[in-house]
mmCIF file of C-alpha atoms in Angstrom:
data_model
loop_
_atom_site.group_PDB
_atom_site.id
_atom_site.type_symbol
_atom_site.label_atom_id
_atom_site.label_comp_id
_atom_site.label_asym_id
_atom_site.label_seq_id
_atom_site.Cartn_x
_atom_site.Cartn_y
_atom_site.Cartn_z
ATOM 1 C CA UNK A 75 -23.449 -31.987 19.116
ATOM 2 C CA UNK A 76 -25.008 -28.598 19.668
ATOM 3 C CA UNK A 77 -23.747 -25.592 17.743
ATOM 4 C CA UNK A 78 -24.681 -22.044 18.745
ATOM 5 C CA UNK A 79 -24.009 -19.056 16.533
ATOM 6 C CA UNK A 80 -24.304 -15.503 17.796
ATOM 7 C CA UNK A 81 -24.570 -12.220 15.903
ATOM 8 C CA UNK A 82 -23.350 -9.567 15.778
ATOM 9 C CA UNK A 83 -19.889 -9.964 17.287
ATOM 10 C CA UNK A 84 -19.783 -6.269 18.154
ATOM 11 C CA UNK A 85 -22.584 -3.783 18.650
ATOM 12 C CA UNK A 86 -22.297 -0.070 19.265
ATOM 13 C CA UNK A 87 -25.423 1.853 20.291
ATOM 14 C CA UNK A 88 -26.226 5.305 21.522
ATOM 15 C CA UNK A 89 -27.375 5.593 25.104
ATOM 16 C CA UNK A 90 -31.134 5.257 25.262
ATOM 17 C CA UNK A 91 -31.403 3.196 22.088
ATOM 18 C CA UNK A 92 -32.236 -0.507 21.959
ATOM 19 C CA UNK A 93 -29.804 -3.368 21.381
ATOM 20 C CA UNK A 94 -30.683 -6.735 19.887
ATOM 21 C CA UNK A 95 -28.476 -9.826 19.849
ATOM 22 C CA UNK A 96 -29.486 -12.939 17.953
ATOM 23 C CA UNK A 97 -28.512 -16.579 18.380
ATOM 24 C CA UNK A 98 -29.296 -19.718 16.455
ATOM 25 C CA UNK A 99 -28.883 -23.270 17.650
ATOM 26 C CA UNK A 100 -28.762 -26.619 15.904
ATOM 27 C CA UNK A 101 -30.055 -29.199 18.411
ATOM 28 C CA UNK A 102 -33.844 -29.356 18.354
ATOM 29 C CA UNK A 103 -33.767 -31.132 21.730
ATOM 30 C CA UNK A 104 -32.307 -28.082 23.486
ATOM 31 C CA UNK A 105 -34.784 -26.682 25.975
ATOM 32 C CA UNK A 106 -32.917 -24.124 28.074
ATOM 33 C CA UNK A 107 -31.456 -20.866 26.766
ATOM 34 C CA UNK A 108 -29.638 -18.560 29.187
ATOM 35 C CA UNK A 109 -27.961 -15.236 28.529
ATOM 36 C CA UNK A 110 -24.841 -14.159 30.390
ATOM 37 C CA UNK A 111 -23.224 -10.758 30.770
ATOM 38 C CA UNK A 112 -19.477 -10.626 31.314
ATOM 39 C CA UNK A 113 -17.585 -7.494 32.226
ATOM 40 C CA UNK A 114 -13.857 -7.335 31.598
ATOM 41 C CA UNK A 115 -11.939 -9.731 33.841
ATOM 42 C CA UNK A 116 -15.046 -10.826 35.712
ATOM 43 C CA UNK A 117 -17.291 -13.844 35.852
ATOM 44 C CA UNK A 118 -20.207 -14.354 33.449
ATOM 45 C CA UNK A 119 -23.424 -13.411 35.216
ATOM 46 C CA UNK A 120 -26.788 -14.895 34.342
ATOM 47 C CA UNK A 121 -29.071 -12.018 33.349
ATOM 48 C CA UNK A 122 -32.075 -13.843 31.956
ATOM 49 C CA UNK A 123 -33.027 -17.278 30.696
ATOM 50 C CA UNK A 124 -35.880 -18.832 28.806
ATOM 51 C CA UNK A 125 -37.190 -22.343 28.675
ATOM 52 C CA UNK A 126 -38.691 -24.083 25.706
ATOM 53 C CA UNK A 127 -42.246 -23.974 27.010
ATOM 54 C CA UNK A 128 -42.475 -20.177 26.653
ATOM 55 C CA UNK A 129 -41.909 -17.828 23.741
ATOM 56 C CA UNK A 130 -40.975 -14.630 25.538
ATOM 57 C CA UNK A 131 -39.742 -13.491 28.922
ATOM 58 C CA UNK A 132 -39.160 -9.989 30.201
ATOM 59 C CA UNK A 133 -37.303 -8.562 33.174
ATOM 60 C CA UNK A 134 -37.354 -4.754 33.345
ATOM 61 C CA UNK A 135 -35.268 -3.508 30.388
ATOM 62 C CA UNK A 136 -34.249 -6.976 29.253
ATOM 63 C CA UNK A 137 -36.334 -9.406 27.238
ATOM 64 C CA UNK A 138 -35.652 -12.684 25.500
ATOM 65 C CA UNK A 139 -37.680 -14.270 22.724
ATOM 66 C CA UNK A 140 -37.539 -17.857 21.532
ATOM 67 C CA UNK A 141 -38.664 -19.328 18.231
ATOM 68 C CA UNK A 142 -38.368 -23.097 18.543
ATOM 69 C CA UNK A 143 -39.506 -23.766 15.010
ATOM 70 C CA UNK A 144 -36.764 -21.615 13.549
ATOM 71 C CA UNK A 145 -34.325 -22.536 16.321
ATOM 72 C CA UNK A 146 -33.351 -19.038 17.218
ATOM 73 C CA UNK A 147 -33.586 -16.797 20.252
ATOM 74 C CA UNK A 148 -32.814 -13.160 20.825
ATOM 75 C CA UNK A 149 -31.884 -10.775 23.616
ATOM 76 C CA UNK A 150 -33.428 -7.313 23.615
ATOM 77 C CA UNK A 151 -32.119 -4.498 25.793
ATOM 78 C CA UNK A 152 -34.186 -1.328 25.803
ATOM 79 C CA UNK A 153 -33.189 2.154 26.976
ATOM 80 C CA UNK A 154 -29.527 1.166 27.034
ATOM 81 C CA UNK A 155 -27.232 2.715 29.610
ATOM 82 C CA UNK A 156 -23.415 2.943 29.735
ATOM 83 C CA UNK A 157 -23.354 0.215 32.397
ATOM 84 C CA UNK A 158 -24.865 -2.169 29.860
ATOM 85 C CA UNK A 159 -21.496 -2.125 28.066
ATOM 86 C CA UNK A 160 -20.073 -5.650 28.349
ATOM 87 C CA UNK A 161 -19.770 -8.913 26.455
ATOM 88 C CA UNK A 162 -22.973 -10.894 26.216
ATOM 89 C CA UNK A 163 -23.071 -14.646 25.641
ATOM 90 C CA UNK A 164 -26.024 -16.785 24.665
ATOM 91 C CA UNK A 165 -26.058 -20.494 25.381
ATOM 92 C CA UNK A 166 -28.197 -23.561 24.788
ATOM 93 C CA UNK A 167 -28.625 -26.776 26.684
ATOM 94 C CA UNK A 168 -30.637 -29.961 26.754
ATOM 95 C CA UNK A 169 -32.108 -31.425 29.914
ATOM 96 C CA UNK A 170 -30.782 -30.876 33.408
ATOM 97 C CA UNK A 171 -27.172 -31.798 34.003
ATOM 98 C CA UNK A 172 -26.119 -31.329 30.437
ATOM 99 C CA UNK A 173 -23.451 -28.920 29.369
ATOM 100 C CA UNK A 174 -24.108 -25.431 28.054
ATOM 101 C CA UNK A 175 -22.942 -24.644 24.547
ATOM 102 C CA UNK A 176 -22.022 -20.990 24.246
ATOM 103 C CA UNK A 177 -22.230 -18.609 21.345
ATOM 104 C CA UNK A 178 -19.174 -16.617 20.365
ATOM 105 C CA UNK A 179 -20.202 -13.532 22.311
ATOM 106 C CA UNK A 180 -21.261 -9.981 21.443
ATOM 107 C CA UNK A 181 -19.273 -7.008 22.625
ATOM 108 C CA UNK A 182 -21.770 -4.228 23.338
ATOM 109 C CA UNK A 183 -20.644 -0.633 23.667
ATOM 110 C CA UNK A 184 -23.150 1.954 24.821
ATOM 111 C CA UNK A 185 -21.987 5.444 23.943
ATOM 112 C CA UNK A 186 -23.099 8.248 26.253
ATOM 113 C CA UNK B 194 -28.130 -17.313 46.818
ATOM 114 C CA UNK B 195 -26.298 -19.364 44.152
ATOM 115 C CA UNK B 196 -22.811 -18.143 44.992
ATOM 116 C CA UNK B 197 -19.756 -19.871 43.571
ATOM 117 C CA UNK B 198 -16.266 -19.096 44.784
ATOM 118 C CA UNK B 199 -12.968 -19.905 43.159
ATOM 119 C CA UNK B 200 -9.484 -19.918 44.620
ATOM 120 C CA UNK B 201 -6.977 -18.587 43.883
ATOM 121 C CA UNK B 202 -8.103 -15.605 41.829
ATOM 122 C CA UNK B 203 -4.722 -15.432 40.161
ATOM 123 C CA UNK B 204 -1.539 -17.470 40.202
ATOM 124 C CA UNK B 205 1.895 -17.178 38.643
ATOM 125 C CA UNK B 206 4.014 -20.282 38.445
ATOM 126 C CA UNK B 207 7.154 -21.583 36.831
ATOM 127 C CA UNK B 208 7.044 -23.892 33.858
ATOM 128 C CA UNK B 209 6.893 -27.535 34.907
ATOM 129 C CA UNK B 210 5.085 -26.998 38.176
ATOM 130 C CA UNK B 211 1.510 -28.011 39.003
ATOM 131 C CA UNK B 212 -1.262 -25.670 40.020
ATOM 132 C CA UNK B 213 -4.502 -26.539 41.807
ATOM 133 C CA UNK B 214 -7.640 -24.432 41.439
ATOM 134 C CA UNK B 215 -10.629 -24.866 43.753
ATOM 135 C CA UNK B 216 -14.261 -24.251 42.915
ATOM 136 C CA UNK B 217 -16.855 -24.156 45.688
ATOM 137 C CA UNK B 218 -20.605 -23.725 45.725
ATOM 138 C CA UNK B 219 -21.233 -21.748 48.903
ATOM 139 C CA UNK B 220 -24.971 -21.919 49.427
ATOM 140 C CA UNK B 221 -26.211 -24.825 47.353
ATOM 141 C CA UNK B 222 -25.280 -28.363 46.494
ATOM 142 C CA UNK B 223 -23.752 -28.980 43.100
ATOM 143 C CA UNK B 224 -23.788 -32.528 41.800
ATOM 144 C CA UNK B 225 -22.300 -31.223 38.573
ATOM 145 C CA UNK B 226 -19.622 -28.623 38.050
ATOM 146 C CA UNK B 227 -18.064 -27.491 34.812
ATOM 147 C CA UNK B 228 -14.589 -26.209 34.011
ATOM 148 C CA UNK B 229 -14.041 -23.684 31.251
ATOM 149 C CA UNK B 230 -11.084 -21.987 29.719
ATOM 150 C CA UNK B 231 -11.327 -18.516 28.229
ATOM 151 C CA UNK B 232 -8.760 -16.791 26.052
ATOM 152 C CA UNK B 233 -8.783 -12.993 25.700
ATOM 153 C CA UNK B 234 -11.750 -11.689 23.723
ATOM 154 C CA UNK B 235 -13.062 -15.190 23.115
ATOM 155 C CA UNK B 236 -15.946 -17.299 24.285
ATOM 156 C CA UNK B 237 -15.938 -19.871 27.051
ATOM 157 C CA UNK B 238 -14.529 -23.213 26.009
ATOM 158 C CA UNK B 239 -15.794 -26.148 28.032
ATOM 159 C CA UNK B 240 -12.939 -28.356 29.189
ATOM 160 C CA UNK B 241 -14.714 -30.962 31.274
ATOM 161 C CA UNK B 242 -17.812 -31.837 33.242
ATOM 162 C CA UNK B 243 -17.201 -32.802 36.846
ATOM 163 C CA UNK B 244 -19.686 -35.103 38.563
ATOM 164 C CA UNK B 245 -19.608 -35.660 42.290
ATOM 165 C CA UNK B 246 -18.307 -39.113 43.141
ATOM 166 C CA UNK B 247 -17.413 -40.135 39.602
ATOM 167 C CA UNK B 248 -14.827 -39.496 36.931
ATOM 168 C CA UNK B 249 -14.954 -36.276 34.994
ATOM 169 C CA UNK B 250 -16.019 -36.209 31.363
ATOM 170 C CA UNK B 251 -13.522 -34.382 29.189
ATOM 171 C CA UNK B 252 -14.248 -32.556 25.952
ATOM 172 C CA UNK B 253 -12.530 -33.633 22.798
ATOM 173 C CA UNK B 254 -8.974 -32.380 22.610
ATOM 174 C CA UNK B 255 -8.573 -31.808 26.353
ATOM 175 C CA UNK B 256 -5.856 -33.961 27.927
ATOM 176 C CA UNK B 257 -7.261 -35.633 31.017
ATOM 177 C CA UNK B 258 -3.797 -36.457 32.360
ATOM 178 C CA UNK B 259 -2.806 -32.820 32.156
ATOM 179 C CA UNK B 260 -5.969 -31.312 33.582
ATOM 180 C CA UNK B 261 -6.871 -33.442 36.584
ATOM 181 C CA UNK B 262 -10.347 -32.932 37.982
ATOM 182 C CA UNK B 263 -11.632 -34.112 41.325
ATOM 183 C CA UNK B 264 -15.169 -33.622 42.631
ATOM 184 C CA UNK B 265 -15.065 -35.191 46.061
ATOM 185 C CA UNK B 266 -18.051 -33.456 47.625
ATOM 186 C CA UNK B 267 -21.277 -31.732 46.647
ATOM 187 C CA UNK B 268 -19.689 -28.330 47.153
ATOM 188 C CA UNK B 269 -16.117 -28.681 45.926
ATOM 189 C CA UNK B 270 -14.415 -29.475 42.644
ATOM 190 C CA UNK B 271 -10.718 -29.006 41.931
ATOM 191 C CA UNK B 272 -8.784 -28.610 38.700
ATOM 192 C CA UNK B 273 -5.070 -29.362 38.746
ATOM 193 C CA UNK B 274 -2.968 -28.227 35.828
ATOM 194 C CA UNK B 275 -0.015 -30.607 35.859
ATOM 195 C CA UNK B 276 3.409 -29.749 34.486
ATOM 196 C CA UNK B 277 2.185 -26.342 33.415
ATOM 197 C CA UNK B 278 3.706 -24.638 30.380
ATOM 198 C CA UNK B 279 3.341 -21.085 29.045
ATOM 199 C CA UNK B 280 0.653 -22.194 26.589
ATOM 200 C CA UNK B 281 -1.503 -23.187 29.579
ATOM 201 C CA UNK B 282 -1.672 -19.541 30.617
ATOM 202 C CA UNK B 283 -5.331 -18.574 30.488
ATOM 203 C CA UNK B 284 -8.420 -17.590 32.458
ATOM 204 C CA UNK B 285 -9.993 -20.683 34.020
ATOM 205 C CA UNK B 286 -13.601 -20.448 35.166
ATOM 206 C CA UNK B 287 -15.763 -23.003 36.890
ATOM 207 C CA UNK B 288 -19.526 -23.146 37.071
ATOM 208 C CA UNK B 289 -21.862 -25.119 39.263
ATOM 209 C CA UNK B 290 -25.299 -26.442 38.569
ATOM 210 C CA UNK B 291 -27.852 -26.314 41.349
ATOM 211 C CA UNK B 292 -28.831 -29.910 42.121
ATOM 212 C CA UNK B 293 -32.288 -28.717 43.047
ATOM 213 C CA UNK B 294 -33.006 -27.203 39.644
ATOM 214 C CA UNK B 295 -34.781 -29.088 36.929
ATOM 215 C CA UNK B 296 -33.106 -27.002 34.276
ATOM 216 C CA UNK B 297 -29.459 -26.470 33.559
ATOM 217 C CA UNK B 298 -29.031 -23.203 35.466
ATOM 218 C CA UNK B 299 -25.342 -22.679 36.014
ATOM 219 C CA UNK B 300 -23.616 -20.124 38.182
ATOM 220 C CA UNK B 301 -20.041 -19.111 37.565
ATOM 221 C CA UNK B 302 -17.089 -18.609 39.830
ATOM 222 C CA UNK B 303 -14.998 -15.434 39.530
ATOM 223 C CA UNK B 304 -12.275 -17.182 37.550
ATOM 224 C CA UNK B 305 -8.588 -17.863 38.056
ATOM 225 C CA UNK B 306 -5.991 -16.173 35.913
ATOM 226 C CA UNK B 307 -3.050 -18.522 35.446
ATOM 227 C CA UNK B 308 0.257 -17.224 34.162
ATOM 228 C CA UNK B 309 3.011 -19.740 33.515
ATOM 229 C CA UNK B 310 6.486 -18.291 33.155
#
């Protein structure tokens, strides 16, 4: 089955700096890679996703890159703000209807 | 759009009782729903995949007779924790996949915090 590894497990950045979270996956058939943000005690919220037919996707301060050859994808947050503090999860999935396999999560702390 | 509700948001029960948790997709049809369990400071652990009109598929190590799943309609799936014990205390979260999406976009419910005394 799919295995997703996520690094780092914790990340502390100064407000205004960039944050990068990296994930690797094992199943070459995976074609959908979402990122979720989870605040304490709340539901995971989809913040951005990327599909295997593109290499990069950007939405304001958030971007995701995908390298299918190397089987890794990354989340980039620029100009970080205190409200970006949360736990971020990457995930990977095959075709529609299949389960998501989550990474272990990254706890991001943005210091003002 | 893509709103998923979950009820109750929290529940406290005595050991040996059963607890039912509901997961509803409010503005889309969900042929597939997923049930996760999350321990403090840990990732989401998939328990089972719930398909409308058919039996759920359970992940390895998850007892199907203890965690009963029913997906009777395109907008509702239920998880029943039978004969709950303190070790079943956890945060249970469901997600729903939009039947109209060609990719596996999933939207999560707000979770249910179960405490078994």
